[in-house]
XYZ file of C-alpha atoms in Angstrom:
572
model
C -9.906 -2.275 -14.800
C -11.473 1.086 -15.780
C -9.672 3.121 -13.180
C -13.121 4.090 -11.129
C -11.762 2.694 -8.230
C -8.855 3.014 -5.830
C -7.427 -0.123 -3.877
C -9.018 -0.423 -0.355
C -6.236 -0.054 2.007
C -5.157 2.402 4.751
C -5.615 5.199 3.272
C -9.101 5.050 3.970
C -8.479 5.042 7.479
C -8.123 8.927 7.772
C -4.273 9.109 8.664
C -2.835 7.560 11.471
C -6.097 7.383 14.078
C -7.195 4.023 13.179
C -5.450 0.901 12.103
C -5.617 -0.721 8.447
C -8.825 -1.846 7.325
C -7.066 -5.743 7.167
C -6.849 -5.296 10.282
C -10.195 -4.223 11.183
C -11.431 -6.643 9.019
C -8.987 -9.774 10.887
C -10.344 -9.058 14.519
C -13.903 -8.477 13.028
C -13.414 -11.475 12.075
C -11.964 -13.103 15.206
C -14.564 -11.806 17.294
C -17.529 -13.304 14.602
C -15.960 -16.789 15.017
C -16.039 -16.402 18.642
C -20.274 -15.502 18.962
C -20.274 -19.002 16.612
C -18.474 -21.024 19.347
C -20.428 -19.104 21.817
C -24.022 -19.811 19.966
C -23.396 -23.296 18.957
C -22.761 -24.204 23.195
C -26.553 -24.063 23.634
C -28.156 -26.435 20.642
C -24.700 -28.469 21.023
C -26.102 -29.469 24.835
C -29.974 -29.063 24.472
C -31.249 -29.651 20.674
C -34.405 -27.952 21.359
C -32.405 -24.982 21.757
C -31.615 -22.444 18.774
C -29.039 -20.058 20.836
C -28.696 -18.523 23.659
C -31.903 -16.865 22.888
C -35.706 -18.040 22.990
C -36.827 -18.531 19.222
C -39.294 -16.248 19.809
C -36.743 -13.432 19.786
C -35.871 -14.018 15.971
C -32.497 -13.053 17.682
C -29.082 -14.582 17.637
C -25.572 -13.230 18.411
C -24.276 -15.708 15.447
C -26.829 -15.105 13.168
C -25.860 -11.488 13.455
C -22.054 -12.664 13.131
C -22.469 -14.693 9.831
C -24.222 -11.618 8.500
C -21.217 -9.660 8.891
C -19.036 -12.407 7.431
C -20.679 -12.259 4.237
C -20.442 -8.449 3.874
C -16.854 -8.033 4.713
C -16.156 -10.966 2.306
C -17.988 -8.981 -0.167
C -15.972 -6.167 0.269
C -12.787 -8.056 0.597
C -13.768 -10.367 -2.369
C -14.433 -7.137 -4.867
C -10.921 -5.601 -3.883
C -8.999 -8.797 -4.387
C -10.669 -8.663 -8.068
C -9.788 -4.853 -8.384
C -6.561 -5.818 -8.413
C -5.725 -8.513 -10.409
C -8.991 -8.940 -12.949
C -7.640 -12.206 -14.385
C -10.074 -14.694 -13.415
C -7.937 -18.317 -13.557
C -5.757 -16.381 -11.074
C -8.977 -15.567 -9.483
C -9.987 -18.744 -8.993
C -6.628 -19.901 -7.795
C -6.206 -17.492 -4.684
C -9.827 -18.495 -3.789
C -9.137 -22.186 -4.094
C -5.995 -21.633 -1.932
C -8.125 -19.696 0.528
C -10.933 -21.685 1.544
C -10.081 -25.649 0.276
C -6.799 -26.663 2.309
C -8.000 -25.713 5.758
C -11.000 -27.615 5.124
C -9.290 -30.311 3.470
C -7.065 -30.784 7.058
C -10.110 -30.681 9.562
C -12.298 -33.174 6.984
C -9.207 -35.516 6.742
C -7.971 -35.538 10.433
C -11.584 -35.107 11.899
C -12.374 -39.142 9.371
C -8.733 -40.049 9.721
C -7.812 -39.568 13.555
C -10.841 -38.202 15.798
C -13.183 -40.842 13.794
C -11.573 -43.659 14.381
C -10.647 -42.977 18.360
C -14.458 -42.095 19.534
C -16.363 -44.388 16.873
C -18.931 -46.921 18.305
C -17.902 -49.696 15.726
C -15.342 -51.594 15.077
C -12.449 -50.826 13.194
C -13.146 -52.698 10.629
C -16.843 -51.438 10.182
C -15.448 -48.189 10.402
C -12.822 -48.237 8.034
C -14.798 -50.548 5.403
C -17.602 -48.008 5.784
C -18.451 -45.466 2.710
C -19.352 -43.035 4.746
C -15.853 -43.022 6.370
C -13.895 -42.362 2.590
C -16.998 -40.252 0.861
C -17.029 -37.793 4.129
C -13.065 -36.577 2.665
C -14.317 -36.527 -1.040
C -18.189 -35.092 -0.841
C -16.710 -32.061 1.800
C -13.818 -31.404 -0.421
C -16.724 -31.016 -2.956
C -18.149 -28.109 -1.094
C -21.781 -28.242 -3.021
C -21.834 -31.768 -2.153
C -21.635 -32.003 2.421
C -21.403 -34.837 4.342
C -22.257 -33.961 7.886
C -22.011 -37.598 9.498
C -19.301 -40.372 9.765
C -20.443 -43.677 10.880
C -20.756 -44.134 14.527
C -19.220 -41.008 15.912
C -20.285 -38.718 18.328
C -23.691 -40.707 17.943
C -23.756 -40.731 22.047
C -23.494 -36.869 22.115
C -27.567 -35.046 22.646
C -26.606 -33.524 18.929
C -25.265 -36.540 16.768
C -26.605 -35.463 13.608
C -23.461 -33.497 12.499
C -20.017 -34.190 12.919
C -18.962 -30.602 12.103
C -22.023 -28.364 11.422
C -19.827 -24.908 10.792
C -18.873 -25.576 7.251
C -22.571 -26.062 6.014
C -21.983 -21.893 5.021
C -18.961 -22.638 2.985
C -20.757 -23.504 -0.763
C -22.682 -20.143 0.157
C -19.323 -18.444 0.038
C -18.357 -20.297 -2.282
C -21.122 -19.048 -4.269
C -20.203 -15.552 -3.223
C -17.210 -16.039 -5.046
C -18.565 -16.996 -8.362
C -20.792 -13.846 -7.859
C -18.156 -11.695 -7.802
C -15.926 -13.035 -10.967
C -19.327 -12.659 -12.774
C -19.716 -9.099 -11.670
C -16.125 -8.621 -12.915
C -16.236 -9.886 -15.597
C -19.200 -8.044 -17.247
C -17.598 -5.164 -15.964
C -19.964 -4.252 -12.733
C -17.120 -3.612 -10.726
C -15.891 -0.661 -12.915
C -17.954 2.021 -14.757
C -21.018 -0.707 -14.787
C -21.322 -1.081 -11.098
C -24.898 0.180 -10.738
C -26.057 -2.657 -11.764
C -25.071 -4.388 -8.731
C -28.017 -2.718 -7.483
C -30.123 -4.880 -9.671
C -28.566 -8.402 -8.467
C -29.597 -6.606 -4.498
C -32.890 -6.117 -5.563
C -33.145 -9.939 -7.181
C -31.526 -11.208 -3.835
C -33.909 -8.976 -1.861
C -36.927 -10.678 -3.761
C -35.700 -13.830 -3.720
C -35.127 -13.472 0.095
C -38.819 -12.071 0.881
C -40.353 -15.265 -0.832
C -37.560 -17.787 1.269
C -38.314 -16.119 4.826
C -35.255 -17.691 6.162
C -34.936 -17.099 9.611
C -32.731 -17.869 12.188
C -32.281 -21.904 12.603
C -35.359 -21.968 10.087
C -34.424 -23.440 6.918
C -37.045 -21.499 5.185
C -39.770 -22.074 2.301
C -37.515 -23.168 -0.407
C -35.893 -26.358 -1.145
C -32.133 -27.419 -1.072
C -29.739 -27.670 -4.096
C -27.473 -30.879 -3.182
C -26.307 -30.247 0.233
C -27.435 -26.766 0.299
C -30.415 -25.308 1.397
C -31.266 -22.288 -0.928
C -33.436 -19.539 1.493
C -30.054 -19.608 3.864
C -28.158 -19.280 0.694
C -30.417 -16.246 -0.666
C -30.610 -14.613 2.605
C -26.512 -14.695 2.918
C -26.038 -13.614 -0.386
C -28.143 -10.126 0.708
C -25.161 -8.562 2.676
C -22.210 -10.313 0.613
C -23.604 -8.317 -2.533
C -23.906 -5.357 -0.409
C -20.414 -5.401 0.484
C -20.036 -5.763 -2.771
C -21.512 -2.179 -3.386
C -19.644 -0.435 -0.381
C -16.444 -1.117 -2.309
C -17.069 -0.138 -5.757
C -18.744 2.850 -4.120
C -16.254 3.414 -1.108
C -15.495 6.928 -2.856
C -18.516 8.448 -2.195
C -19.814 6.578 1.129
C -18.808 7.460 4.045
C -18.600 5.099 6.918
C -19.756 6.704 9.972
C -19.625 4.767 13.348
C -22.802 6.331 14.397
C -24.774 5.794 11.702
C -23.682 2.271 12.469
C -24.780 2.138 15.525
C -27.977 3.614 14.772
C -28.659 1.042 12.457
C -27.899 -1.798 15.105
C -30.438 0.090 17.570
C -32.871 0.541 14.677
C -32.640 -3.500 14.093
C -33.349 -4.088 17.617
C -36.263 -1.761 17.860
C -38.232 -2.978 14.826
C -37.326 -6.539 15.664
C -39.785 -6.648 18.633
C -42.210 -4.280 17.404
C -45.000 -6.552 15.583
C -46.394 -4.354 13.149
C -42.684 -3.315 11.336
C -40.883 -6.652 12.380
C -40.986 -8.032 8.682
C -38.519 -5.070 7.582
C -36.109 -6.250 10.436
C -35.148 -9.085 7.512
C -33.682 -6.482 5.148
C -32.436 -4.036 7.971
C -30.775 -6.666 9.921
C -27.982 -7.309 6.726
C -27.871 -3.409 6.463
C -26.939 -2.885 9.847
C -24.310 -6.173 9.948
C -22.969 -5.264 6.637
C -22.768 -1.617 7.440
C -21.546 -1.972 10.855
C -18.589 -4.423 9.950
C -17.176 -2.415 7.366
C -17.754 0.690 9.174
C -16.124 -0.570 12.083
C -12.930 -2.017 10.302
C -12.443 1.828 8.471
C -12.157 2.599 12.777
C -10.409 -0.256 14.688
C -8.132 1.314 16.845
C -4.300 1.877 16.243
C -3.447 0.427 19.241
C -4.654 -2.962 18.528
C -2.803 -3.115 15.097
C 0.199 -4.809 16.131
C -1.648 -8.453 16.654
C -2.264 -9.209 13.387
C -0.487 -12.741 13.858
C -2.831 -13.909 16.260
C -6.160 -12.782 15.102
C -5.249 -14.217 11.730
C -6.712 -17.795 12.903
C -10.557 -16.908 12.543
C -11.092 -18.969 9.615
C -8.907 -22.293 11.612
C -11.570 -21.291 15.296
C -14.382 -21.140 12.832
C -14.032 -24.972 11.100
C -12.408 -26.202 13.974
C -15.205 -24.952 16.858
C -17.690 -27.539 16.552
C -15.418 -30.329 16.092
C -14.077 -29.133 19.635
C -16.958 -28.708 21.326
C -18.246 -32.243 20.494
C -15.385 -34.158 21.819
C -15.724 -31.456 24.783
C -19.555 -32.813 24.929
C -18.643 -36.793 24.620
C -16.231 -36.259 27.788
C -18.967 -35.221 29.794
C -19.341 -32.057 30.032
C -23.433 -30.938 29.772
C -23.547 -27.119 30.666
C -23.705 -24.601 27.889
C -21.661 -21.890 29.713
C -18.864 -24.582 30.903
C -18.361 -25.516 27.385
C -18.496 -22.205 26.077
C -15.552 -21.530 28.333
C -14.044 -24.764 27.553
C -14.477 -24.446 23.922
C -13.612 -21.209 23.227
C -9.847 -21.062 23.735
C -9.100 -24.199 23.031
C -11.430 -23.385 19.838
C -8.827 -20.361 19.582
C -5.597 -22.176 19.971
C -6.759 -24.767 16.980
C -7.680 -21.581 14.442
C -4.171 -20.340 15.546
C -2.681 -23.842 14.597
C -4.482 -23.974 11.406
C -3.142 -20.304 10.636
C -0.078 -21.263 10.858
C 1.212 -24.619 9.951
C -1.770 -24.882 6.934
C -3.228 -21.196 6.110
C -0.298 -19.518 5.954
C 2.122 -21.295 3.859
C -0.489 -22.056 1.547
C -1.090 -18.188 1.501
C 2.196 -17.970 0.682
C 2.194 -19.409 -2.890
C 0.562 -17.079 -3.975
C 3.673 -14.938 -4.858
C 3.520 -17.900 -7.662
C 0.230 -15.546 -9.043
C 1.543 -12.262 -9.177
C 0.088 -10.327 -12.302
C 3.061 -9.759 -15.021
C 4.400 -6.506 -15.028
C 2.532 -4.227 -17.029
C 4.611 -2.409 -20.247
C 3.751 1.248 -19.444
C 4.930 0.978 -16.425
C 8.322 1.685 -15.582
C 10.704 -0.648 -13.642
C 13.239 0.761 -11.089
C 16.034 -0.986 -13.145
C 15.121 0.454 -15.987
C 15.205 4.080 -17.323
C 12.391 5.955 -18.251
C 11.794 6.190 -21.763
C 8.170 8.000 -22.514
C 6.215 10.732 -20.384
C 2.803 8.725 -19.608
C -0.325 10.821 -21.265
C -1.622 13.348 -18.497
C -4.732 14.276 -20.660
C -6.575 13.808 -23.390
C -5.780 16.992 -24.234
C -1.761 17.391 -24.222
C -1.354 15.113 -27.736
C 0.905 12.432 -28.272
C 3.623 11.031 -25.755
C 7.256 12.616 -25.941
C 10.602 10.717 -25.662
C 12.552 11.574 -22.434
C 16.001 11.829 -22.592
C 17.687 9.096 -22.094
C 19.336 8.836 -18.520
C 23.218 9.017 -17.570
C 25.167 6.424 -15.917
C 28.607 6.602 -14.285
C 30.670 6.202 -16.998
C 28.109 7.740 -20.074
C 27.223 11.259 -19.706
C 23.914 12.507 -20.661
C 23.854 13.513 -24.130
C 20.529 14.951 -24.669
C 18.850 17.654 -22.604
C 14.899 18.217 -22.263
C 13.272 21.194 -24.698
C 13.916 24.243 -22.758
C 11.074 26.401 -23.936
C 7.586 25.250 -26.119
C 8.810 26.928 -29.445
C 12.912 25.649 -28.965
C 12.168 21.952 -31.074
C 15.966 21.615 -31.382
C 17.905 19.241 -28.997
C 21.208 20.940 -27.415
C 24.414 19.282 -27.157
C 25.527 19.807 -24.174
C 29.516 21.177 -23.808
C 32.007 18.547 -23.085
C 33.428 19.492 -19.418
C 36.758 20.230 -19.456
C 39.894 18.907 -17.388
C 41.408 20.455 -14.577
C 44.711 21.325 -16.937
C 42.979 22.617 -19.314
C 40.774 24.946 -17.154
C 44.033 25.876 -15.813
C 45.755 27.033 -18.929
C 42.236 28.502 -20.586
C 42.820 31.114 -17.381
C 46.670 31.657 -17.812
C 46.698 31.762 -21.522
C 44.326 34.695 -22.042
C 46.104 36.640 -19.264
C 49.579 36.491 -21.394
C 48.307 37.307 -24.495
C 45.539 39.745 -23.884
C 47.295 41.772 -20.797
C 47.357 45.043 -20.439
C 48.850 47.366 -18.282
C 46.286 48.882 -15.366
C 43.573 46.645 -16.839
C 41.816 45.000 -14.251
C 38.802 42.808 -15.612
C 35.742 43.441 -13.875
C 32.238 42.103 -14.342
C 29.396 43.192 -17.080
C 27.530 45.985 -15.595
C 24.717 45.717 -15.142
C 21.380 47.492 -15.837
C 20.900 50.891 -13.875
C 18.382 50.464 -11.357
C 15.912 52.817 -9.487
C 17.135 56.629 -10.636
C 19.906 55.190 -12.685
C 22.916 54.075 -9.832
C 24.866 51.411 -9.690
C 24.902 50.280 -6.139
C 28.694 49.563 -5.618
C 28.319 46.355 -4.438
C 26.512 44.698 -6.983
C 29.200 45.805 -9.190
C 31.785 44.219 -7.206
C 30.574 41.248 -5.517
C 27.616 39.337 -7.773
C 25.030 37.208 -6.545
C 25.189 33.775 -5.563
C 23.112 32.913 -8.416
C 25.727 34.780 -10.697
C 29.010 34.088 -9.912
C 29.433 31.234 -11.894
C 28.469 33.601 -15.026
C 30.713 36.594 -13.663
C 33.928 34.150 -12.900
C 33.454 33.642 -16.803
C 33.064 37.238 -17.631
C 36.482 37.918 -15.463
C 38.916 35.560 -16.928
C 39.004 38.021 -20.753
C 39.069 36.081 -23.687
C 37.386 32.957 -22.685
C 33.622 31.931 -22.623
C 32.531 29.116 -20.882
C 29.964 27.999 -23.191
C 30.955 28.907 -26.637
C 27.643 30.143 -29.170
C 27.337 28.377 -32.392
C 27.817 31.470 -34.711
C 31.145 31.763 -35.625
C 30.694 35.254 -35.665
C 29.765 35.822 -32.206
C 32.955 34.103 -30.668
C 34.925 37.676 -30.301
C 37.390 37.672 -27.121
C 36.051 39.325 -23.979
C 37.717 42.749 -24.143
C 38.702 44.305 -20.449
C 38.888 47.666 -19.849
C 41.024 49.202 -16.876
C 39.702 50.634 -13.793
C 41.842 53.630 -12.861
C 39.997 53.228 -9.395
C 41.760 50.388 -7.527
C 45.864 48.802 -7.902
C 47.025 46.365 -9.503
C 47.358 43.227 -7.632
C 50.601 41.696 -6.503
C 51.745 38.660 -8.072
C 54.493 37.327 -6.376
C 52.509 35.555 -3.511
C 51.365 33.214 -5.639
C 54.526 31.966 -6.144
C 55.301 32.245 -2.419
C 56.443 35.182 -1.881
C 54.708 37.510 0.373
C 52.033 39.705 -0.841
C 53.017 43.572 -0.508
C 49.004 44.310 -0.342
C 47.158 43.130 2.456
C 43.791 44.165 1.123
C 43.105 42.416 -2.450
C 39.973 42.558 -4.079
C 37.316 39.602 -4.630
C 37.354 39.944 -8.028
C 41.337 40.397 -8.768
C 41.207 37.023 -6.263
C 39.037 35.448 -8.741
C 41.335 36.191 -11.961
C 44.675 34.973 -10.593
C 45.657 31.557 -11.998
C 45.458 29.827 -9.272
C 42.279 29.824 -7.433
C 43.815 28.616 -3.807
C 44.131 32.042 -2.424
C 41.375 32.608 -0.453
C 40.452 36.333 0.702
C 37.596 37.598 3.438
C 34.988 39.665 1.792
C 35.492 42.072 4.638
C 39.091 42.505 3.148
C 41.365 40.143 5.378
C 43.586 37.826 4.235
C 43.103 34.453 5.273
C 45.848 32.469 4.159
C 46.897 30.785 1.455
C 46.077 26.821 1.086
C 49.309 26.238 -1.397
C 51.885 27.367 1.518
C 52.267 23.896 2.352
C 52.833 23.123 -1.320
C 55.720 26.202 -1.579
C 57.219 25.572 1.860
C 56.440 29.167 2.814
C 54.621 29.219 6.179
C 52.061 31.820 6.540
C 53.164 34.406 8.781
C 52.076 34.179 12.658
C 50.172 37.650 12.911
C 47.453 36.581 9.812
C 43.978 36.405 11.472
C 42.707 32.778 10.706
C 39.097 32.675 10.381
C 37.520 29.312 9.144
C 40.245 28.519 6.332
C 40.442 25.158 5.642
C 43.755 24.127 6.857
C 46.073 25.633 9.829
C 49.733 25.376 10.595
């Protein structure tokens, strides 16, 4: 993709104050499938009936719901093509999506339900057409069956076995829309001309005045009929357009709201009511997504059983007909009949059919792309920042446990040489690079003492700088001590001259003889003499007390009982 967009996930969801949008999205979702159940109780019992709502209104609970399907599937849709833009695996995931649980509820709604509550025989049944093409036209989506022969035909609305899935080729559609707008780009840098394909739908939708239960002016394609299909299509391209441009909108619940109240106003006032059809998708489409960016936190632990809309969707009317054929003829008894049980068969269908199908899609993961580095792997070029900064450089390549690193990064802009870094000596050999420049170079009443440093303020040396360095320096002055030797040794040949020490008349020479375990005749030694004996064990207080030594248990000498022990590492 062009790198416009960013994935829509949490972190639209400012923090932690509201759950994911998935989530948002699942018991949106939930809660739409549930005003279906609800709205379908009424025409289900009394045909005449479009809702729960005179037809006069032009208002319906469902209507409103399917509304807000189709935008949050256009939202969803466009993000599932933002991130993998390969359209066979496209087409996959949606196939996977939407065909087996309708391939379940066609199959067991011919295979078991039709056969038990049929008013033919067997044999009619079963010999029937009808019976085998209801499995194959369904599974064609453009191409519905809504009857099987016989059943339900005692029920006050026999005319459809399972009216819910008559929006599925509009989805369906939806889906084609989308892989279109992908790939001529109008999901990336092209995406204003999504706003073209609104203003066709828009059009298309002011000459099909679909309304709600009206099929509207124009005619059907197959099984579809093509006003529903234009007027659905309105907010599925709009959620379309809050994704691509999620970066700049932002989702207010009150300006949701407001457009719900603004709906309902012009709705029932006669002169404006024609511009409730294009602010009645606004406000669904609007609303939904709005409302998933701020579902609340504490409801995001549920996902598992809110995942079932699509199952209580399919499944509803199926339900509430057999619910109808046992006797049952009041709308609000079967809308509290059907709705749980409605529930409990979308929960089924989540998860013995929707969710292990869901699951091979791990089988459709996009390949790995080559710029991008895998955790097993080391890194081997710095990615381009800028158009600015030039070509790519080579990093150096990284050190395992038993290679050491052998390159270093360029330490300054103008330094185009690599370094070789010093190989890091033994413990032995550390050992006798401190001894052997103490025999040879010795001098009597030399002590070695740091470099001095440069004179500071009027020109004084503060007297503790010069005899107790910096953190950040004592690595550099234990070098400087030990005369002779130079931890890391300059390429000139010239430049390798022995560290010369000069005495300092100022303080004694240091004992000796406790390092071989003797006892030291001065109590009091110096940080820095500490730091040029050959053995680095003896460990003094900066205050001037001795603390022990950690090699008496190595020379059988016990410390003696009056030395103040404060924090060494070991005590007898």
């Amino acid at each position: 993709m062009d790198g416009v967009l960013r994935r829509a996930d949490s972190s639209r969801t400012e923090g932690n104050r509201y759950a994911k949008i998935e989530t948002g999205f699942a018991w949106l979702r939930l809660i739409g499938a549930t005003l279906v159940v609800i709205e379908h109780s009424f025409p289900l019992i009394d045909p005449r009936l479009i809702g729960m709502f005179p037809e006069s209104w032009n208002l319906s609970p469902g209507y409103f719901a399917l509304m807000a399907f189709f935008a949050m599937s256009g939202y969803q849709i466009a993000d599932s093509w933002y991130r993998d833009a390969s359209w066979w695996r496209y087409l996959l995931k949606r196939a996977l999506r939407i065909w087996p649980p309708l391939l379940v509820v066609v199959m067991i709604t011919a295979f078991v339900i039709g056969p038990l509550v049929t008013v033919l025989s067997q044999a009619e049944y079963w010999g029937s057409r009808q019976t085998w093409g209801y499995v194959v036209n369904n599974a064609g989506m453009y191409t519905l069956q809504h009857m099987l022969p016989g059943v339900f035909a005692q029920n006050p609305y026999h005319w459809s076995v399972n009216g819910s899935i008559w929006t599925l080729p509009m989805e369906t559609t939806g889906y084609l829309i989308v892989l279109a707008a992908g790939l001529v780009g109008a999901l990336g840098k092209g995406r204003p001309a999504l706003f073209g394909v609104l203003a066709v739908f828009l059009v298309l939708d002011w000459f099909g005045q679909a309304r709600v239960g009206g099929g509207g002016n124009f005619t059907g394609l197959w099984s579809v009929p093509l006003a529903p299909l234009v007027a659905y299509m309105v907010p599925f391209v709009l959620g379309m357009i809050f994704f691509v441009y999620r970066d700049r909108l932002r989702f207010q619940p009150l300006v949701a709201y407001g457009l719900c109240a603004a709906y309902l106003v012009v709705n029932f006032v006669p002169f404006v009511e024609p511009a409730a059809r294009f602010l009645l998708p606004l406000a669904a489409g609007y609303g939904a997504v709005t409302w998933a960016h701020h579902w609340p936190r504490r409801l995001a632990g549920y996902d598992e059983w809110v995942y079932g809309s699509y199952g209580m969707y399919i499944w509803g009317m199926p339900v509430q007909q057999l619910i109808v054929l046992a006797g049952v003829r009041s709308p609000w008894l079967l809308m509290v009949l059907a709705v749980p049980v409605s529930y409990l068969f979308g929960l089924l269908s989540w998860r013995l059919v929707e969710k292990p199908t869901q699951q091979l899609r791990r089988y459709l993961k996009p390949p790995a792309r080559a710029d991008r580095a895998r955790p097993d792997q080391p890194t081997e070029q710095l990615a381009r920042v800028g158009r600015d900064e030039g070509p790519t450089r080579s990093l150096p390549r990284q050190a395992s446990d038993d290679r050491p690193t052998d390159l270093l990064p360029r330490l300054a802009a103008d330094d185009r040489a690599t370094q070789q870094l010093p190989r890091q000596a033994s413990h032995e050999q550390q050992q006798h690079q401190r001894r052997q420049p103490l025999r040879q170079h010795a001098t009597p009443g030399a002590v070695a003492r740091p470099a001095q440093r440069q004179p500071v303020g009027n020109g004084q040396h503060d007297a503790r700088q010069q005899h107790e360095p910096p953190q950040v320096d004592r690595q550099r002055a234990r070098d400087q001590l030990v005369p002779g030797v130079q931890r890391h040794q300059p390429r000139d040949r010239a430049a390798r001259q022995e560290h010369v020490v000069e005495p300092h008349p100022a303080r004694p020479q240091p004992d000796h003889r406790h390092v071989l375990g003797g006892l030291p005749e001065h109590r009091v030694v110096h940080p820095v003499d500490q730091q040029r004996l050959p053995h680095p064990h003896q460990q003094v207080d900066q205050r001037g007390g001795y603390r022990g030594d950690l090699r008496d248990d190595a020379h059988g000498v016990p410390a003696p009982r009056d030395t103040p022990w404060r924090g060494s590492a070991s005590r007898p």
